C-alpha cells in the first residue's frame, strides 16, 4: 500500500506540483483501503461516455485541474447527468466553465463518478505542527465545522480507543448516536476511517503536509461510509525525500 501511494505522489512531485487533485488524492486513499467511490478519469468525451455506461447513469462530472482547487466556485462539478446526450452537452459546459474561471488552467481530465446516496456529513483533516508533528482532526461537516467549529484533535498515530473518544467528545455526537429517533450512524466505519488515515500519514509522514476529506458521507449502522471529496498537499521535495524516491525507483526497476 505504501508503494502504490508513493507512486502517485512521486508522479505529482515530478510534474512540479505539491497539490494532488481529487482523483490523485483518492488513489492514495484507496491504496490504504479507505472507502472511495468507483470513479474513472476521462480524458476524452468518448472515454467519458464509456465510463458513464460502465458505472451506470445517473453520474456526476468533476473537472480535475491543479489550478482549480475550489471546484464548486468554478462550477466544474455537475451532478445527476442522466443520459449520454446530456453528458455530451455537459462535457462542453464543464470545459467552458473552467476556461471562464481560469483560462490558463491545465485540465487533467473529467472524473466520472456515481451519484451517491447522501449520508450524515463528517470531515477528517490532517495538519502538521512543527513541534508536535501531524495532528488528526475530526468533526461533523457543514455548519458544524464552518460556524460552530465543533471539532477535535489528536496527535498521529492514534489507537482505536483514541478514535472512539474523538467521535464521542464532539458536542454534536448525539446526531451520530441517533438523536430524536434517528437510526445511529455507522460509528465503526468512522473509527476505521480515522485509523486508516492515521496509518497512512504515519507511513508517509515525510510527504504529507495537509489532508482534507470533506465531505465524507456516513450511513446508518452497518452500512459504511464513503469519501466524497479529498485534498492532499505534499511537502516540497527535500534531500531525504529524494533519497527515498531514488530507493523506490531502484526497487521498482
JSON list of N, CA, C and O in Angstrom, two decimals, residues 155-174:
[
{"chain": "A", "resi": 155, "resn": "UNK", "atom": "N", "xyz": [-2.85, 13.79, 18.19]},
{"chain": "A", "resi": 155, "resn": "UNK", "atom": "CA", "xyz": [-1.57, 13.62, 17.51]},
{"chain": "A", "resi": 155, "resn": "UNK", "atom": "C", "xyz": [-1.52, 12.21, 16.92]},
{"chain": "A", "resi": 155, "resn": "UNK", "atom": "O", "xyz": [-1.87, 11.23, 17.57]},
{"chain": "A", "resi": 156, "resn": "UNK", "atom": "N", "xyz": [-1.05, 12.11, 15.67]},
{"chain": "A", "resi": 156, "resn": "UNK", "atom": "CA", "xyz": [-0.90, 10.83, 14.98]},
{"chain": "A", "resi": 156, "resn": "UNK", "atom": "C", "xyz": [0.41, 10.17, 15.40]},
{"chain": "A", "resi": 156, "resn": "UNK", "atom": "O", "xyz": [1.41, 10.87, 15.55]},
{"chain": "A", "resi": 157, "resn": "UNK", "atom": "N", "xyz": [0.44, 8.84, 15.62]},
{"chain": "A", "resi": 157, "resn": "UNK", "atom": "CA", "xyz": [-0.61, 7.85, 15.36]},
{"chain": "A", "resi": 157, "resn": "UNK", "atom": "C", "xyz": [-1.61, 7.76, 16.51]},
{"chain": "A", "resi": 157, "resn": "UNK", "atom": "O", "xyz": [-1.28, 8.08, 17.66]},
{"chain": "A", "resi": 158, "resn": "UNK", "atom": "N", "xyz": [-2.82, 7.29, 16.17]},
{"chain": "A", "resi": 158, "resn": "UNK", "atom": "CA", "xyz": [-3.86, 7.13, 17.19]},
{"chain": "A", "resi": 158, "resn": "UNK", "atom": "C", "xyz": [-4.18, 5.64, 17.34]},
{"chain": "A", "resi": 158, "resn": "UNK", "atom": "O", "xyz": [-3.88, 4.83, 16.46]},
{"chain": "A", "resi": 159, "resn": "UNK", "atom": "N", "xyz": [-4.82, 5.32, 18.46]},
{"chain": "A", "resi": 159, "resn": "UNK", "atom": "CA", "xyz": [-5.30, 3.95, 18.70]},
{"chain": "A", "resi": 159, "resn": "UNK", "atom": "C", "xyz": [-6.81, 3.92, 18.46]},
{"chain": "A", "resi": 159, "resn": "UNK", "atom": "O", "xyz": [-7.46, 4.97, 18.32]},
{"chain": "A", "resi": 160, "resn": "UNK", "atom": "N", "xyz": [-7.38, 2.71, 18.48]},
{"chain": "A", "resi": 160, "resn": "UNK", "atom": "CA", "xyz": [-8.84, 2.60, 18.34]},
{"chain": "A", "resi": 160, "resn": "UNK", "atom": "C", "xyz": [-9.55, 3.33, 19.48]},
{"chain": "A", "resi": 160, "resn": "UNK", "atom": "O", "xyz": [-10.58, 3.97, 19.27]},
{"chain": "A", "resi": 161, "resn": "UNK", "atom": "N", "xyz": [-8.97, 3.26, 20.67]},
{"chain": "A", "resi": 161, "resn": "UNK", "atom": "CA", "xyz": [-9.57, 3.95, 21.82]},
{"chain": "A", "resi": 161, "resn": "UNK", "atom": "C", "xyz": [-9.58, 5.46, 21.57]},
{"chain": "A", "resi": 161, "resn": "UNK", "atom": "O", "xyz": [-10.57, 6.14, 21.86]},
{"chain": "A", "resi": 162, "resn": "UNK", "atom": "N", "xyz": [-8.47, 5.99, 21.02]},
{"chain": "A", "resi": 162, "resn": "UNK", "atom": "CA", "xyz": [-8.42, 7.42, 20.69]},
{"chain": "A", "resi": 162, "resn": "UNK", "atom": "C", "xyz": [-9.52, 7.78, 19.69]},
{"chain": "A", "resi": 162, "resn": "UNK", "atom": "O", "xyz": [-10.20, 8.81, 19.84]},
{"chain": "A", "resi": 163, "resn": "UNK", "atom": "N", "xyz": [-9.66, 6.93, 18.66]},
{"chain": "A", "resi": 163, "resn": "UNK", "atom": "CA", "xyz": [-10.66, 7.21, 17.61]},
{"chain": "A", "resi": 163, "resn": "UNK", "atom": "C", "xyz": [-12.06, 7.28, 18.21]},
{"chain": "A", "resi": 163, "resn": "UNK", "atom": "O", "xyz": [-12.85, 8.19, 17.90]},
{"chain": "A", "resi": 164, "resn": "UNK", "atom": "N", "xyz": [-12.41, 6.32, 19.06]},
{"chain": "A", "resi": 164, "resn": "UNK", "atom": "CA", "xyz": [-13.76, 6.31, 19.65]},
{"chain": "A", "resi": 164, "resn": "UNK", "atom": "C", "xyz": [-13.96, 7.52, 20.58]},
{"chain": "A", "resi": 164, "resn": "UNK", "atom": "O", "xyz": [-15.04, 8.11, 20.62]},
{"chain": "A", "resi": 165, "resn": "UNK", "atom": "N", "xyz": [-12.91, 7.91, 21.31]},
{"chain": "A", "resi": 165, "resn": "UNK", "atom": "CA", "xyz": [-13.01, 9.09, 22.18]},
{"chain": "A", "resi": 165, "resn": "UNK", "atom": "C", "xyz": [-13.22, 10.35, 21.36]},
{"chain": "A", "resi": 165, "resn": "UNK", "atom": "O", "xyz": [-13.98, 11.24, 21.73]},
{"chain": "A", "resi": 166, "resn": "UNK", "atom": "N", "xyz": [-12.51, 10.44, 20.21]},
{"chain": "A", "resi": 166, "resn": "UNK", "atom": "CA", "xyz": [-12.65, 11.62, 19.35]},
{"chain": "A", "resi": 166, "resn": "UNK", "atom": "C", "xyz": [-14.10, 11.77, 18.89]},
{"chain": "A", "resi": 166, "resn": "UNK", "atom": "O", "xyz": [-14.67, 12.86, 18.89]},
{"chain": "A", "resi": 167, "resn": "UNK", "atom": "N", "xyz": [-14.69, 10.66, 18.48]},
{"chain": "A", "resi": 167, "resn": "UNK", "atom": "CA", "xyz": [-16.07, 10.70, 17.98]},
{"chain": "A", "resi": 167, "resn": "UNK", "atom": "C", "xyz": [-17.04, 11.10, 19.08]},
{"chain": "A", "resi": 167, "resn": "UNK", "atom": "O", "xyz": [-17.95, 11.91, 18.87]},
{"chain": "A", "resi": 168, "resn": "UNK", "atom": "N", "xyz": [-16.81, 10.58, 20.28]},
{"chain": "A", "resi": 168, "resn": "UNK", "atom": "CA", "xyz": [-17.75, 10.81, 21.39]},
{"chain": "A", "resi": 168, "resn": "UNK", "atom": "C", "xyz": [-17.61, 12.20, 22.01]},
{"chain": "A", "resi": 168, "resn": "UNK", "atom": "O", "xyz": [-18.56, 12.69, 22.62]},
{"chain": "A", "resi": 169, "resn": "UNK", "atom": "N", "xyz": [-16.45, 12.85, 21.85]},
{"chain": "A", "resi": 169, "resn": "UNK", "atom": "CA", "xyz": [-16.25, 14.10, 22.59]},
{"chain": "A", "resi": 169, "resn": "UNK", "atom": "C", "xyz": [-16.70, 15.36, 21.83]},
{"chain": "A", "resi": 169, "resn": "UNK", "atom": "O", "xyz": [-16.71, 16.44, 22.41]},
{"chain": "A", "resi": 170, "resn": "UNK", "atom": "N", "xyz": [-17.07, 15.25, 20.54]},
{"chain": "A", "resi": 170, "resn": "UNK", "atom": "CA", "xyz": [-17.60, 16.45, 19.88]},
{"chain": "A", "resi": 170, "resn": "UNK", "atom": "C", "xyz": [-19.02, 16.71, 20.42]},
{"chain": "A", "resi": 170, "resn": "UNK", "atom": "O", "xyz": [-19.74, 15.79, 20.80]},
{"chain": "A", "resi": 171, "resn": "UNK", "atom": "N", "xyz": [-19.41, 17.99, 20.44]},
{"chain": "A", "resi": 171, "resn": "UNK", "atom": "CA", "xyz": [-20.71, 18.36, 21.01]},
{"chain": "A", "resi": 171, "resn": "UNK", "atom": "C", "xyz": [-21.87, 17.78, 20.22]},
{"chain": "A", "resi": 171, "resn": "UNK", "atom": "O", "xyz": [-22.95, 17.54, 20.75]},
{"chain": "A", "resi": 172, "resn": "UNK", "atom": "N", "xyz": [-21.63, 17.60, 18.92]},
{"chain": "A", "resi": 172, "resn": "UNK", "atom": "CA", "xyz": [-22.71, 17.11, 18.05]},
{"chain": "A", "resi": 172, "resn": "UNK", "atom": "C", "xyz": [-22.76, 15.57, 17.97]},
{"chain": "A", "resi": 172, "resn": "UNK", "atom": "O", "xyz": [-23.44, 15.02, 17.10]},
{"chain": "A", "resi": 173, "resn": "UNK", "atom": "N", "xyz": [-22.08, 14.91, 18.89]},
{"chain": "A", "resi": 173, "resn": "UNK", "atom": "CA", "xyz": [-22.07, 13.43, 18.88]},
{"chain": "A", "resi": 173, "resn": "UNK", "atom": "C", "xyz": [-23.48, 12.83, 18.90]},
{"chain": "A", "resi": 173, "resn": "UNK", "atom": "O", "xyz": [-23.73, 11.81, 18.23]},
{"chain": "A", "resi": 174, "resn": "UNK", "atom": "N", "xyz": [-24.44, 13.43, 19.65]},
{"chain": "A", "resi": 174, "resn": "UNK", "atom": "CA", "xyz": [-25.79, 12.82, 19.65]},
{"chain": "A", "resi": 174, "resn": "UNK", "atom": "C", "xyz": [-26.38, 12.67, 18.25]},
{"chain": "A", "resi": 174, "resn": "UNK", "atom": "O", "xyz": [-27.21, 11.78, 18.02]}
]
